[in-house]
PDB file of C-alpha atoms in Angstrom:
ATOM      1  CA  ARG N   1     -18.914 -20.876  -2.687  1.00 30.00           C
ATOM      2  CA  GLY N   2     -18.221 -21.427   0.759  1.00 37.00           C
ATOM      3  CA  ASP N   3     -15.751 -24.192  -0.232  1.00 39.00           C
ATOM      4  CA  GLY N   4     -12.213 -23.534   0.848  1.00 40.00           C
ATOM      5  CA  VAL N   5     -12.975 -20.404   2.544  1.00 38.00           C
ATOM      6  CA  PRO N   6     -12.100 -19.921   6.012  1.00 41.00           C
ATOM      7  CA  GLY N   7     -14.769 -19.399   8.256  1.00 44.00           C
ATOM      8  CA  ALA N   8     -17.499 -20.699   5.906  1.00 43.00           C
ATOM      9  CA  ASP N   9     -20.202 -23.491   6.348  1.00 42.00           C
ATOM     10  CA  ARG N  10     -19.190 -26.332   3.682  1.00 36.00           C
ATOM     11  CA  ARG N  11     -22.913 -27.568   3.423  1.00 36.00           C
ATOM     12  CA  THR N  12     -24.510 -23.867   2.971  1.00 38.00           C
ATOM     13  CA  GLY N  13     -21.613 -21.847   2.058  1.00 40.00           C
ATOM     14  CA  ARG N  14     -22.652 -19.158   4.668  1.00 41.00           C
ATOM     15  CA  ARG N  15     -20.302 -17.292   6.774  1.00 41.00           C
ATOM     16  CA  GLY N  16     -20.325 -16.551  10.321  1.00 42.00           C
ATOM     17  CA  PRO N  17     -20.856 -12.994  11.636  1.00 40.00           C
ATOM     18  CA  GLU N  18     -19.139 -11.638   8.672  1.00 40.00           C
ATOM     19  CA  GLU N  19     -20.616  -9.720   5.719  1.00 39.00           C
ATOM     20  CA  THR N  20     -19.674 -10.737   2.204  1.00 39.00           C
ATOM     21  CA  ARG N  21     -19.765  -8.090  -0.553  1.00 43.00           C
ATOM     22  CA  VAL N  22     -19.288  -8.890  -4.058  1.00 42.00           C
ATOM     23  CA  VAL N  23     -17.726  -6.411  -6.652  1.00 43.00           C
ATOM     24  CA  ARG N  24     -17.877  -6.852 -10.127  1.00 44.00           C
ATOM     25  CA  LEU N  25     -14.649  -5.999 -11.923  1.00 44.00           C
ATOM     26  CA  ARG N  26     -15.009  -7.877 -15.076  1.00 45.00           C
ATOM     27  CA  PRO N  27     -17.407 -10.196 -16.968  1.00 45.00           C
ATOM     28  CA  CYS N  28     -16.733 -13.641 -14.958  1.00 43.00           C
ATOM     29  CA  ILE N  29     -14.261 -12.060 -12.547  1.00 42.00           C
ATOM     30  CA  ALA N  30     -15.565 -11.278  -8.879  1.00 42.00           C
ATOM     31  CA  LEU N  31     -13.536  -9.816  -5.941  1.00 42.00           C
ATOM     32  CA  VAL N  32     -14.868 -11.216  -2.623  1.00 38.00           C
ATOM     33  CA  VAL N  33     -14.284  -8.754   0.149  1.00 40.00           C
ATOM     34  CA  LEU N  34     -15.305  -9.989   3.806  1.00 41.00           C
ATOM     35  CA  VAL N  35     -16.219  -6.978   6.126  1.00 40.00           C
ATOM     36  CA  PRO N  36     -17.003  -8.071   9.967  1.00 40.00           C
ATOM     37  CA  LEU N  37     -20.292  -6.388  10.860  1.00 37.00           C
ATOM     38  CA  GLY N  38     -18.927  -4.771  13.478  1.00 38.00           C
ATOM     39  CA  ALA N  39     -16.730  -2.780  11.188  1.00 39.00           C
ATOM     40  CA  ALA N  40     -19.512  -1.809   8.962  1.00 41.00           C
ATOM     41  CA  GLY N  41     -19.901   1.779   8.509  1.00 44.00           C
ATOM     42  CA  GLN N  42     -16.449   2.690   9.998  1.00 49.00           C
ATOM     43  CA  THR N  43     -14.161   4.522   8.479  1.00 73.00           C
ATOM     44  CA  THR N  44     -10.822   3.588  10.005  1.00 84.00           C
ATOM     45  CA  PRO N  45     -10.666   0.077  11.853  1.00 92.00           C
ATOM     46  CA  ARG N  46     -10.194   0.043  15.511  1.00 95.00           C
ATOM     47  CA  THR N  47      -7.711  -2.056  17.731  1.00 97.00           C
ATOM     48  CA  PRO N  48      -9.330  -3.929  20.466  1.00 97.00           C
ATOM     49  CA  TRP N  49      -8.560  -0.553  22.942  1.00 97.00           C
ATOM     50  CA  GLY N  50     -10.266   2.026  20.628  1.00 96.00           C
ATOM     51  CA  ASP N  51      -7.251   3.408  19.083  1.00 97.00           C
ATOM     52  CA  PRO N  52      -7.029   3.685  14.994  1.00 97.00           C
ATOM     53  CA  ASP N  53      -5.832   0.198  13.812  1.00 97.00           C
ATOM     54  CA  LEU N  54      -2.404   1.159  11.641  1.00 98.00           C
ATOM     55  CA  GLN N  55      -1.039  -2.346  11.431  1.00 97.00           C
ATOM     56  CA  GLY N  56       0.548  -3.829   8.744  1.00 97.00           C
ATOM     57  CA  THR N  57       3.542  -3.654   6.533  1.00 98.00           C
ATOM     58  CA  TYR N  58       3.525  -0.870   3.962  1.00 98.00           C
ATOM     59  CA  THR N  59       5.949   0.615   1.512  1.00 96.00           C
ATOM     60  CA  ASN N  60       6.933   4.367   0.832  1.00 95.00           C
ATOM     61  CA  LYS N  61       8.840   3.387  -2.547  1.00 95.00           C
ATOM     62  CA  THR N  62       7.829   6.038  -5.395  1.00 96.00           C
ATOM     63  CA  THR N  63       9.211   7.671  -8.224  1.00 95.00           C
ATOM     64  CA  THR N  64       8.394  10.881  -7.147  1.00 97.00           C
ATOM     65  CA  PRO N  65      11.591  12.741  -6.141  1.00 95.00           C
ATOM     66  CA  LEU N  66      12.172  14.526  -2.590  1.00 95.00           C
ATOM     67  CA  GLN N  67      12.777  17.926  -4.509  1.00 96.00           C
ATOM     68  CA  ARG N  68      10.845  19.240  -7.566  1.00 97.00           C
ATOM     69  CA  PRO N  69      12.887  19.017 -10.997  1.00 96.00           C
ATOM     70  CA  GLU N  70      13.634  22.562 -12.219  1.00 94.00           C
ATOM     71  CA  ASP N  71      11.724  21.937 -15.556  1.00 94.00           C
ATOM     72  CA  LEU N  72       8.695  21.621 -13.307  1.00 95.00           C
ATOM     73  CA  ALA N  73       9.278  24.644 -11.354  1.00 92.00           C
ATOM     74  CA  ASN N  74       5.826  26.240 -10.821  1.00 90.00           C
ATOM     75  CA  ARG N  75       3.986  22.978 -11.007  1.00 95.00           C
ATOM     76  CA  GLU N  76       2.755  21.150  -7.854  1.00 96.00           C
ATOM     77  CA  PHE N  77       0.765  18.119  -9.282  1.00 97.00           C
ATOM     78  CA  LEU N  78       1.226  16.260 -12.565  1.00 97.00           C
ATOM     79  CA  THR N  79      -1.766  15.284 -14.875  1.00 97.00           C
ATOM     80  CA  GLU N  80      -3.184  12.061 -14.971  1.00 96.00           C
ATOM     81  CA  GLU N  81      -1.606  11.231 -18.210  1.00 97.00           C
ATOM     82  CA  GLU N  82       1.586  12.313 -17.094  1.00 97.00           C
ATOM     83  CA  VAL N  83       1.143   9.923 -14.292  1.00 97.00           C
ATOM     84  CA  ALA N  84       0.485   7.240 -16.092  1.00 97.00           C
ATOM     85  CA  ASN N  85       3.105   7.516 -18.504  1.00 97.00           C
ATOM     86  CA  ARG N  86       5.710   7.897 -15.980  1.00 96.00           C
ATOM     87  CA  GLU N  87       4.660   4.784 -14.844  1.00 97.00           C
ATOM     88  CA  ARG N  88       4.440   3.118 -17.823  1.00 97.00           C
ATOM     89  CA  THR N  89       8.178   4.338 -18.548  1.00 96.00           C
ATOM     90  CA  ALA N  90       9.153   2.833 -15.407  1.00 95.00           C
ATOM     91  CA  LEU N  91       7.737  -0.443 -15.992  1.00 96.00           C
ATOM     92  CA  ASP N  92       9.324  -0.544 -19.408  1.00 97.00           C
ATOM     93  CA  ARG N  93      12.883   0.285 -18.133  1.00 95.00           C
ATOM     94  CA  ASN N  94      12.536  -2.482 -15.481  1.00 94.00           C
ATOM     95  CA  GLU N  95      11.545  -5.043 -18.281  1.00 95.00           C
ATOM     96  CA  GLN N  96      14.394  -4.028 -20.404  1.00 95.00           C
ATOM     97  CA  LEU N  97      16.997  -4.112 -17.782  1.00 92.00           C
ATOM     98  CA  LEU N  98      15.655  -7.308 -16.463  1.00 92.00           C
ATOM     99  CA  LEU N  99      15.778  -8.833 -20.293  1.00 94.00           C
ATOM    100  CA  ALA N 100      19.119  -7.231 -21.103  1.00 92.00           C
ATOM    101  CA  ALA N 101      22.220  -9.431 -21.709  1.00 91.00           C
ATOM    102  CA  ALA N 102      25.062  -9.591 -19.251  1.00 83.00           C
ATOM    103  CA  ARG N 103      28.059  -7.663 -19.687  1.00 80.00           C
ATOM    104  CA  ARG N 104      31.397  -8.865 -18.508  1.00 79.00           C
ATOM    105  CA  THR N 105      33.518  -6.596 -16.234  1.00 76.00           C
ATOM    106  CA  THR N 106      37.096  -6.024 -17.535  1.00 76.00           C
ATOM    107  CA  VAL N 107      40.068  -6.701 -15.121  1.00 78.00           C
ATOM    108  CA  GLY N 108      40.946  -3.277 -13.072  1.00 76.00           C
ATOM    109  CA  GLY N 109      37.548  -1.918 -14.168  1.00 73.00           C
ATOM    110  CA  ASN N 110      34.581  -0.491 -12.337  1.00 70.00           C
ATOM    111  CA  VAL N 111      32.713  -3.644 -11.043  1.00 71.00           C
ATOM    112  CA  GLY N 112      29.725  -1.533 -10.367  1.00 71.00           C
ATOM    113  CA  ALA N 113      27.120  -2.081  -7.389  1.00 74.00           C
ATOM    114  CA  TYR N 114      23.827  -3.436  -7.136  1.00 81.00           C
ATOM    115  CA  ASN N 115      21.960  -3.865 -10.427  1.00 84.00           C
ATOM    116  CA  ASN N 116      18.416  -2.919 -11.201  1.00 89.00           C
ATOM    117  CA  PHE N 117      17.461  -6.589 -10.139  1.00 87.00           C
ATOM    118  CA  TRP N 118      18.319  -5.610  -6.188  1.00 89.00           C
ATOM    119  CA  LEU N 119      16.790  -1.795  -6.617  1.00 90.00           C
ATOM    120  CA  ASP N 120      13.346  -1.088  -5.667  1.00 89.00           C
ATOM    121  CA  GLY N 121      12.530   2.323  -6.118  1.00 87.00           C
ATOM    122  CA  GLY N 122       9.141   1.677  -7.399  1.00 92.00           C
ATOM    123  CA  THR N 123       7.287   2.417 -10.549  1.00 94.00           C
ATOM    124  CA  ARG N 124       4.187   4.686  -9.090  1.00 93.00           C
ATOM    125  CA  PRO N 125       4.312   8.323  -8.729  1.00 95.00           C
ATOM    126  CA  THR N 126       2.432  10.100  -6.013  1.00 95.00           C
ATOM    127  CA  GLY N 127       0.716  12.545  -8.675  1.00 96.00           C
ATOM    128  CA  ARG N 128       2.844  15.501  -7.054  1.00 97.00           C
ATOM    129  CA  THR N 129       6.058  16.756  -8.716  1.00 97.00           C
ATOM    130  CA  SER N 130       8.117  16.797  -5.314  1.00 98.00           C
ATOM    131  CA  LEU N 131       7.466  15.061  -1.987  1.00 97.00           C
ATOM    132  CA  ILE N 132       8.179  18.566  -0.450  1.00 97.00           C
ATOM    133  CA  PHE N 133       5.152  20.923  -0.645  1.00 97.00           C
ATOM    134  CA  ASP N 134       6.397  23.691   1.556  1.00 98.00           C
ATOM    135  CA  PRO N 135       8.068  25.879   0.703  1.00 97.00           C
ATOM    136  CA  PRO N 136       5.794  26.237  -2.309  1.00 96.00           C
ATOM    137  CA  SER N 137       8.876  25.898  -4.772  1.00 97.00           C
ATOM    138  CA  GLY N 138       8.953  22.091  -3.915  1.00 97.00           C
ATOM    139  CA  ARG N 139      12.511  22.311  -2.786  1.00 97.00           C
ATOM    140  CA  LEU N 140      14.564  22.368   0.418  1.00 96.00           C
ATOM    141  CA  PRO N 141      14.982  25.958   2.033  1.00 97.00           C
ATOM    142  CA  ALA N 142      18.158  27.692   1.650  1.00 96.00           C
ATOM    143  CA  LEU N 143      20.953  26.546   3.983  1.00 95.00           C
ATOM    144  CA  THR N 144      22.536  28.743   6.708  1.00 96.00           C
ATOM    145  CA  PRO N 145      26.085  30.070   6.054  1.00 94.00           C
ATOM    146  CA  GLU N 146      27.593  27.496   8.761  1.00 92.00           C
ATOM    147  CA  ALA N 147      25.314  24.482   7.170  1.00 92.00           C
ATOM    148  CA  GLU N 148      26.695  25.520   3.605  1.00 91.00           C
ATOM    149  CA  ARG N 149      30.141  25.380   4.820  1.00 91.00           C
ATOM    150  CA  MET N 150      29.527  22.172   6.749  1.00 85.00           C
ATOM    151  CA  ARG N 151      28.234  20.601   3.500  1.00 82.00           C
ATOM    152  CA  THR N 152      31.088  21.634   1.276  1.00 83.00           C
ATOM    153  CA  ASP N 153      33.319  20.106   4.346  1.00 80.00           C
ATOM    154  CA  ALA N 154      31.421  16.806   4.561  1.00 75.00           C
ATOM    155  CA  ARG N 155      31.380  16.391   0.262  1.00 75.00           C
ATOM    156  CA  ARG N 156      35.221  16.889   0.331  1.00 75.00           C
ATOM    157  CA  ALA N 157      35.698  14.313   2.723  1.00 72.00           C
ATOM    158  CA  ARG N 158      33.767  11.914   1.307  1.00 72.00           C
ATOM    159  CA  ALA N 159      35.279  12.300  -2.075  1.00 75.00           C
ATOM    160  CA  GLU N 160      38.708  12.213  -0.787  1.00 79.00           C
ATOM    161  CA  ALA N 161      38.130   9.676   2.089  1.00 77.00           C
ATOM    162  CA  ASP N 162      41.602   7.830   3.227  1.00 82.00           C
ATOM    163  CA  THR N 163      39.977   5.659   5.545  1.00 83.00           C
ATOM    164  CA  TRP N 164      36.670   4.090   6.383  1.00 81.00           C
ATOM    165  CA  GLU N 165      36.348   6.885   9.370  1.00 78.00           C
ATOM    166  CA  ASP N 166      36.073   9.791   6.520  1.00 76.00           C
ATOM    167  CA  LEU N 167      32.847   8.126   5.027  1.00 77.00           C
ATOM    168  CA  GLU N 168      29.553   9.277   6.517  1.00 75.00           C
ATOM    169  CA  LEU N 169      27.291   6.627   8.457  1.00 79.00           C
ATOM    170  CA  ASN N 170      25.018   5.503   5.609  1.00 77.00           C
ATOM    171  CA  ASP N 171      28.133   4.882   3.307  1.00 77.00           C
ATOM    172  CA  ARG N 172      29.088   2.477   6.333  1.00 81.00           C
ATOM    173  CA  CYS N 173      25.579   1.079   6.650  1.00 81.00           C
ATOM    174  CA  MET N 174      25.371   1.793  10.313  1.00 81.00           C
ATOM    175  CA  ILE N 175      22.530   3.784  10.020  1.00 80.00           C
ATOM    176  CA  TRP N 176      20.113   4.779   7.261  1.00 75.00           C
ATOM    177  CA  GLN N 177      17.030   7.456   6.578  1.00 65.00           C
ATOM    178  CA  ALA N 178      15.037   4.860   8.670  1.00 72.00           C
ATOM    179  CA  GLY N 179      13.268   7.635  10.277  1.00 78.00           C
ATOM    180  CA  PRO N 180      12.407  10.301  11.166  1.00 91.00           C
ATOM    181  CA  PRO N 181      11.551  11.390   8.765  1.00 93.00           C
ATOM    182  CA  MET N 182      11.018   8.053   6.767  1.00 93.00           C
ATOM    183  CA  LEU N 183      12.384   9.007   3.523  1.00 92.00           C
ATOM    184  CA  PRO N 184      12.011   6.441   0.293  1.00 91.00           C
ATOM    185  CA  SER N 185      15.452   4.804  -0.634  1.00 88.00           C
ATOM    186  CA  ALA N 186      16.735   3.075  -3.486  1.00 87.00           C
ATOM    187  CA  TYR N 187      15.610  -0.392  -1.977  1.00 90.00           C
ATOM    188  CA  ASN N 188      14.165  -1.655   1.564  1.00 91.00           C
ATOM    189  CA  ASN N 189      11.788   0.665   1.675  1.00 93.00           C
ATOM    190  CA  ASN N 190       9.054  -1.325   3.771  1.00 95.00           C
ATOM    191  CA  PHE N 191       7.889  -0.677   7.095  1.00 97.00           C
ATOM    192  CA  MET N 192       5.606  -2.697   9.704  1.00 97.00           C
ATOM    193  CA  PHE N 193       3.674  -1.156  12.302  1.00 98.00           C
ATOM    194  CA  LEU N 194       2.545  -2.955  15.445  1.00 98.00           C
ATOM    195  CA  GLN N 195       0.584  -1.227  18.271  1.00 98.00           C
ATOM    196  CA  THR N 196      -0.180  -1.749  22.140  1.00 98.00           C
ATOM    197  CA  PRO N 197      -2.288   0.690  24.230  1.00 97.00           C
ATOM    198  CA  ASP N 198       0.975   2.053  25.337  1.00 97.00           C
ATOM    199  CA  TYR N 199       3.471   2.071  22.191  1.00 98.00           C
ATOM    200  CA  VAL N 200       3.457   2.091  18.401  1.00 98.00           C
ATOM    201  CA  ALA N 201       6.423  -0.030  17.013  1.00 98.00           C
ATOM    202  CA  ILE N 202       7.800   0.866  13.426  1.00 97.00           C
ATOM    203  CA  GLN N 203       9.936  -2.075  12.299  1.00 96.00           C
ATOM    204  CA  VAL N 204      12.242  -0.859   9.380  1.00 94.00           C
ATOM    205  CA  GLU N 205      13.242  -2.786   6.647  1.00 93.00           C
ATOM    206  CA  MET N 206      16.632  -0.717   6.140  1.00 89.00           C
ATOM    207  CA  ILE N 207      19.310  -1.409   8.361  1.00 86.00           C
ATOM    208  CA  HIS N 208      16.456  -3.330  10.468  1.00 89.00           C
ATOM    209  CA  ASP N 209      15.940  -0.312  12.791  1.00 88.00           C
ATOM    210  CA  THR N 210      12.901  -0.459  15.323  1.00 93.00           C
ATOM    211  CA  ARG N 211      11.549   2.732  15.958  1.00 94.00           C
ATOM    212  CA  ILE N 212       9.625   2.353  19.639  1.00 96.00           C
ATOM    213  CA  ILE N 213       7.335   5.492  20.283  1.00 98.00           C
ATOM    214  CA  PRO N 214       5.658   5.738  23.766  1.00 98.00           C
ATOM    215  CA  LEU N 215       2.198   6.928  23.685  1.00 98.00           C
ATOM    216  CA  ASP N 216       1.749   7.347  27.523  1.00 96.00           C
ATOM    217  CA  GLY N 217       2.478  11.167  27.737  1.00 95.00           C
ATOM    218  CA  ARG N 218       6.026  10.882  29.331  1.00 96.00           C
ATOM    219  CA  SER N 219       8.384  13.774  28.917  1.00 95.00           C
ATOM    220  CA  HIS N 220      11.178  13.712  26.336  1.00 96.00           C
ATOM    221  CA  LEU N 221      14.835  12.667  27.653  1.00 96.00           C
ATOM    222  CA  PRO N 222      17.083  15.430  29.235  1.00 95.00           C
ATOM    223  CA  SER N 223      18.625  17.790  26.727  1.00 91.00           C
ATOM    224  CA  ASN N 224      22.023  16.352  27.393  1.00 93.00           C
ATOM    225  CA  VAL N 225      20.928  12.989  26.185  1.00 95.00           C
ATOM    226  CA  ARG N 226      21.068  12.574  22.605  1.00 95.00           C
ATOM    227  CA  GLN N 227      20.276   9.520  20.161  1.00 93.00           C
ATOM    228  CA  TRP N 228      20.907   8.213  16.690  1.00 90.00           C
ATOM    229  CA  ASN N 229      17.191   8.657  15.623  1.00 90.00           C
ATOM    230  CA  GLY N 230      16.011  11.170  18.464  1.00 94.00           C
ATOM    231  CA  ASP N 231      13.842  10.698  21.250  1.00 96.00           C
ATOM    232  CA  MET N 232      10.454   9.819  20.019  1.00 97.00           C
ATOM    233  CA  ARG N 233       7.094  10.540  21.818  1.00 98.00           C
ATOM    234  CA  GLY N 234       3.636  10.045  20.160  1.00 98.00           C
ATOM    235  CA  HIS N 235      -0.036  10.971  20.811  1.00 98.00           C
ATOM    236  CA  TRP N 236      -3.329  10.610  18.816  1.00 98.00           C
ATOM    237  CA  GLU N 237      -5.001  13.690  17.561  1.00 97.00           C
ATOM    238  CA  GLY N 238      -8.500  12.199  16.401  1.00 96.00           C
ATOM    239  CA  ASP N 239      -7.536   9.602  13.793  1.00 97.00           C
ATOM    240  CA  THR N 240      -3.953  10.745  13.351  1.00 98.00           C
ATOM    241  CA  LEU N 241      -1.142   9.558  15.012  1.00 98.00           C
ATOM    242  CA  VAL N 242       1.461  12.305  15.894  1.00 98.00           C
ATOM    243  CA  ILE N 243       4.961  11.810  16.483  1.00 98.00           C
ATOM    244  CA  GLU N 244       7.109  14.107  17.802  1.00 98.00           C
ATOM    245  CA  THR N 245      11.164  13.633  17.615  1.00 97.00           C
ATOM    246  CA  ALA N 246      13.813  15.874  19.275  1.00 96.00           C
ATOM    247  CA  GLY N 247      17.315  14.974  20.922  1.00 96.00           C
ATOM    248  CA  PHE N 248      19.098  13.829  17.632  1.00 94.00           C
ATOM    249  CA  ASN N 249      23.040  13.802  18.207  1.00 92.00           C
ATOM    250  CA  GLY N 250      23.407  15.431  14.593  1.00 88.00           C
ATOM    251  CA  MET N 251      25.352  12.574  13.413  1.00 85.00           C
ATOM    252  CA  THR N 252      23.239  11.290  10.871  1.00 84.00           C
ATOM    253  CA  TRP N 253      21.944  12.397   7.419  1.00 81.00           C
ATOM    254  CA  PHE N 254      18.689  12.614   5.837  1.00 82.00           C
ATOM    255  CA  ASP N 255      19.966  10.506   2.977  1.00 77.00           C
ATOM    256  CA  ARG N 256      22.936   9.683   0.466  1.00 70.00           C
ATOM    257  CA  ALA N 257      22.220  12.879  -1.464  1.00 73.00           C
ATOM    258  CA  GLY N 258      23.997  14.967   1.188  1.00 72.00           C
ATOM    259  CA  ASN N 259      21.145  16.584   2.933  1.00 83.00           C
ATOM    260  CA  PHE N 260      22.032  16.501   6.662  1.00 85.00           C
ATOM    261  CA  HIS N 261      21.027  17.872   9.823  1.00 90.00           C
ATOM    262  CA  SER N 262      22.068  18.993  13.089  1.00 92.00           C
ATOM    263  CA  ASP N 263      21.428  18.206  16.739  1.00 94.00           C
ATOM    264  CA  ALA N 264      18.716  20.793  16.644  1.00 95.00           C
ATOM    265  CA  LEU N 265      16.690  18.832  14.257  1.00 96.00           C
ATOM    266  CA  HIS N 266      12.811  18.628  15.405  1.00 97.00           C
ATOM    267  CA  VAL N 267      10.561  16.533  13.277  1.00 97.00           C
ATOM    268  CA  VAL N 268       6.522  16.196  13.443  1.00 98.00           C
ATOM    269  CA  GLU N 269       4.971  13.228  11.529  1.00 98.00           C
ATOM    270  CA  ARG N 270       1.567  12.855  11.321  1.00 98.00           C
ATOM    271  CA  ILE N 271       0.259   9.257  10.049  1.00 98.00           C
ATOM    272  CA  THR N 272      -3.577   8.592   9.209  1.00 98.00           C
ATOM    273  CA  ALA N 273      -5.298   6.057   7.513  1.00 96.00           C
ATOM    274  CA  ARG N 274      -6.787   6.969   4.370  1.00 95.00           C
ATOM    275  CA  SER N 275      -8.279   3.638   3.034  1.00 93.00           C
ATOM    276  CA  PRO N 276      -7.866   0.271   4.009  1.00 92.00           C
ATOM    277  CA  GLU N 277      -4.681   0.053   2.004  1.00 95.00           C
ATOM    278  CA  THR N 278      -3.372   3.412   2.011  1.00 96.00           C
ATOM    279  CA  LEU N 279      -1.951   5.612   5.058  1.00 97.00           C
ATOM    280  CA  LEU N 280      -1.251   9.135   4.677  1.00 98.00           C
ATOM    281  CA  TYR N 281       2.250  10.299   5.789  1.00 98.00           C
ATOM    282  CA  GLU N 282       3.033  13.995   6.412  1.00 98.00           C
ATOM    283  CA  VAL N 283       6.200  15.623   8.023  1.00 98.00           C
ATOM    284  CA  THR N 284       7.133  18.925   9.435  1.00 98.00           C
ATOM    285  CA  ILE N 285      10.967  19.201   9.571  1.00 97.00           C
ATOM    286  CA  GLU N 286      12.697  22.030  11.489  1.00 98.00           C
ATOM    287  CA  ASP N 287      16.718  22.612  11.982  1.00 97.00           C
ATOM    288  CA  PRO N 288      17.738  26.284  12.409  1.00 97.00           C
ATOM    289  CA  ASN N 289      21.196  25.428  12.519  1.00 95.00           C
ATOM    290  CA  VAL N 290      21.012  23.951   8.991  1.00 95.00           C
ATOM    291  CA  PHE N 291      17.843  25.388   7.143  1.00 97.00           C
ATOM    292  CA  THR N 292      16.768  29.059   6.939  1.00 97.00           C
ATOM    293  CA  ARG N 293      13.226  28.073   7.434  1.00 98.00           C
ATOM    294  CA  PRO N 294      11.044  24.693   8.348  1.00 98.00           C
ATOM    295  CA  TRP N 295       9.852  22.485   5.559  1.00 98.00           C
ATOM    296  CA  GLN N 296       7.266  19.855   5.032  1.00 98.00           C
ATOM    297  CA  MET N 297       6.559  16.820   2.823  1.00 97.00           C
ATOM    298  CA  SER N 298       3.661  14.616   2.198  1.00 97.00           C
ATOM    299  CA  MET N 299       3.426  11.028   0.687  1.00 97.00           C
ATOM    300  CA  PRO N 300       1.367   7.932   0.575  1.00 97.00           C
ATOM    301  CA  LEU N 301       2.251   4.630   2.361  1.00 97.00           C
ATOM    302  CA  TYR N 302       0.791   1.509   0.663  1.00 97.00           C
ATOM    303  CA  ARG N 303       0.004  -1.646   2.139  1.00 96.00           C
ATOM    304  CA  ARG N 304       1.949  -4.565   1.137  1.00 91.00           C
TER     305      ARG N 304
END
């Protein structure tokens, strides 16, 4: 019916310059998809100026860990049954925690942090056993000797903190893994993509950072100018947005697990639309001061 459908003629139910496709899902249920005629046959939607249109709000939440668990040492992918079971387990756990009775905290006891209601790590695995796919082990490369020493010192300082200055920036909510790279966290895993002919902006829910990425071919900032999230430059390779970032100040971490980097960090992100609802996010990370070799990760970003 045309009644109540924006753009439809209420007398005839016909639409304007759009095509209506009806996909049968179950008896008596139909999904109506409105596709502009000008987009028919295109694999990637386009902006008015011709670039691939990535605009929208996406989430990178997933139950797939960054590094491959040791019990899956030689396996890159899960079976379809394992994927379904893991998602079912996550859903069941969420329901169990939601319905659990409240527990009273004792005086002087551990009052805890956010409970499961506030966390939003997702329920869906990617199908891989880890986000990292190179090295083939699915785990972070070995650290350099200097990085090993730095990690030990950082963990000791965090465990024995005397003042807020001893805590790293994630603990102090000053900066987070907003990107690059854009790693999933326990919550606030949403990213809004906005585009103009000369810029791509990515609004990050965590800490509300906004990544502003010029596309006009300008050079990177001088090497003596260092920034928290690095100096970002973007360009298109076919339908893939490539973002190259250098010029970090070396004071941020990848995540709260203690994975850090130096000011020599170099990140290349590749973002490609795979469907109207999914972007493929691929990252290459190189930091010769911390890691003995580069590493790569890949994951989907799902439209909200």
